[in-house]
Coordinates of C-alpha atoms in Angstrom, one line a residue:
M1 CA -7.8 13.3 1.2
L2 CA -7.4 12.0 -2.3
Q3 CA -3.9 13.4 -2.6
I4 CA -2.8 11.6 0.6
L5 CA -4.2 8.3 -0.7
V6 CA -2.5 8.7 -4.1
D7 CA 0.8 9.5 -2.3
F8 CA 0.5 6.4 -0.1
A9 CA -0.6 4.2 -3.0
S10 CA 2.4 5.2 -5.1
R11 CA 4.7 3.7 -2.5
I12 CA 3.0 0.3 -2.1
E13 CA 5.4 -2.5 -2.9
V14 CA 3.9 -3.9 -6.1
P15 CA 5.0 -7.2 -7.7
D16 CA 7.4 -6.9 -10.6
A17 CA 5.3 -9.3 -12.7
D18 CA 2.3 -6.8 -12.4
V19 CA 4.6 -3.9 -13.5
E20 CA 5.8 -5.9 -16.5
E21 CA 2.3 -6.8 -17.5
K22 CA 1.3 -3.1 -17.2
R23 CA -1.2 -3.8 -14.5
V24 CA 0.2 -1.2 -12.2
A25 CA 2.8 1.6 -12.2
P26 CA 6.1 0.8 -10.5
T27 CA 6.6 1.8 -6.9
V28 CA 8.0 5.4 -6.5
K29 CA 11.5 5.4 -5.1
D30 CA 12.4 8.8 -3.7
D31 CA 15.9 9.5 -2.4
N32 CA 17.0 12.1 0.2
G33 CA 19.8 13.5 -1.9
S34 CA 22.4 11.1 -0.5
G35 CA 21.4 8.3 -2.8
S36 CA 19.6 6.3 -0.1
P37 CA 15.8 5.8 -0.5
V38 CA 13.3 7.7 1.7
A39 CA 11.4 5.3 4.1
S40 CA 7.7 5.0 3.3
L41 CA 5.3 6.0 6.0
I42 CA 3.2 2.9 5.4
R43 CA 4.4 -0.5 4.2
V44 CA 1.9 -2.7 2.3
H45 CA 3.2 -6.2 1.4
S46 CA 1.8 -8.6 -1.2
S47 CA 2.0 -12.3 -1.9
L48 CA 0.1 -15.1 -3.6
Q49 CA -0.8 -16.7 -0.3
M50 CA -3.1 -15.3 2.5
P51 CA -0.9 -13.8 5.2
E52 CA -0.8 -15.4 8.6
D53 CA 0.1 -12.5 10.8
A54 CA -1.6 -9.4 9.3
F55 CA -3.1 -6.4 11.0
V56 CA -5.3 -5.9 8.0
S57 CA -5.4 -7.8 4.7
V58 CA -7.4 -7.8 1.5
P59 CA -7.5 -10.1 -1.6
Y60 CA -7.3 -8.2 -4.8
G61 CA -7.0 -9.9 -8.2
H62 CA -4.7 -12.9 -7.8
R63 CA -2.8 -11.6 -4.8
W64 CA -3.1 -10.7 -1.1
F65 CA -2.1 -7.2 0.1
W66 CA -1.6 -6.6 3.9
I67 CA 0.0 -4.6 6.7
D68 CA 2.2 -6.7 9.0
D69 CA 0.9 -6.8 12.6
R70 CA 4.4 -6.1 13.9
D71 CA 4.7 -2.9 11.9
I72 CA 3.6 -0.3 14.4
Q73 CA 4.1 2.8 12.2
S74 CA 2.1 1.3 9.3
K75 CA -0.7 0.3 11.7
Q76 CA -0.8 3.8 13.2
I77 CA -0.9 5.5 9.8
F78 CA -3.6 3.1 8.5
S79 CA -5.7 3.6 11.7
F80 CA -5.3 7.4 11.3
L81 CA -6.5 7.2 7.7
M82 CA -9.5 5.1 8.7
F83 CA -10.3 7.7 11.4
I84 CA -10.1 10.5 8.8
F85 CA -12.5 8.6 6.6
T86 CA -15.1 8.5 9.4
L87 CA -14.7 12.3 9.8
V88 CA -15.4 13.0 6.1
E89 CA -18.2 10.4 5.7
T90 CA -21.1 12.0 4.0
G91 CA -23.6 9.1 4.3
G92 CA -27.3 9.8 5.1
K93 CA -28.0 11.0 8.6
E94 CA -31.4 9.4 9.2
G95 CA -32.8 10.8 12.5
A96 CA -35.1 9.1 14.9
P97 CA -38.7 8.9 13.8
V98 CA -40.8 11.8 14.8
V99 CA -43.5 10.8 17.3
T100 CA -46.4 13.1 18.0
V101 CA -48.0 12.8 21.4
P102 CA -51.3 14.6 21.8
V103 CA -51.4 16.9 24.9
R104 CA -54.5 18.4 26.4

């Protein structure tokens, strides 16, 4: 799971100013051998203003990061990742309280 997240994170479109200030590593740009870049499975945008039409958004530092509500592939990938997180959740499994009923 961690490797999947690292791979997706390496392709997030990060602001040039943050790369120049050494806050983040530059976005990985793969090519398919023909010189054209490989399309990312998920597209995460960033801006200084809160997005108006986002499927999901989060403020981080001095910017907003979001997935556009019109980007079906990114929405599906993000939803799949959230589903996988629920499957690997290791939180406490508190059961119902035990009730003892006396029987004669």
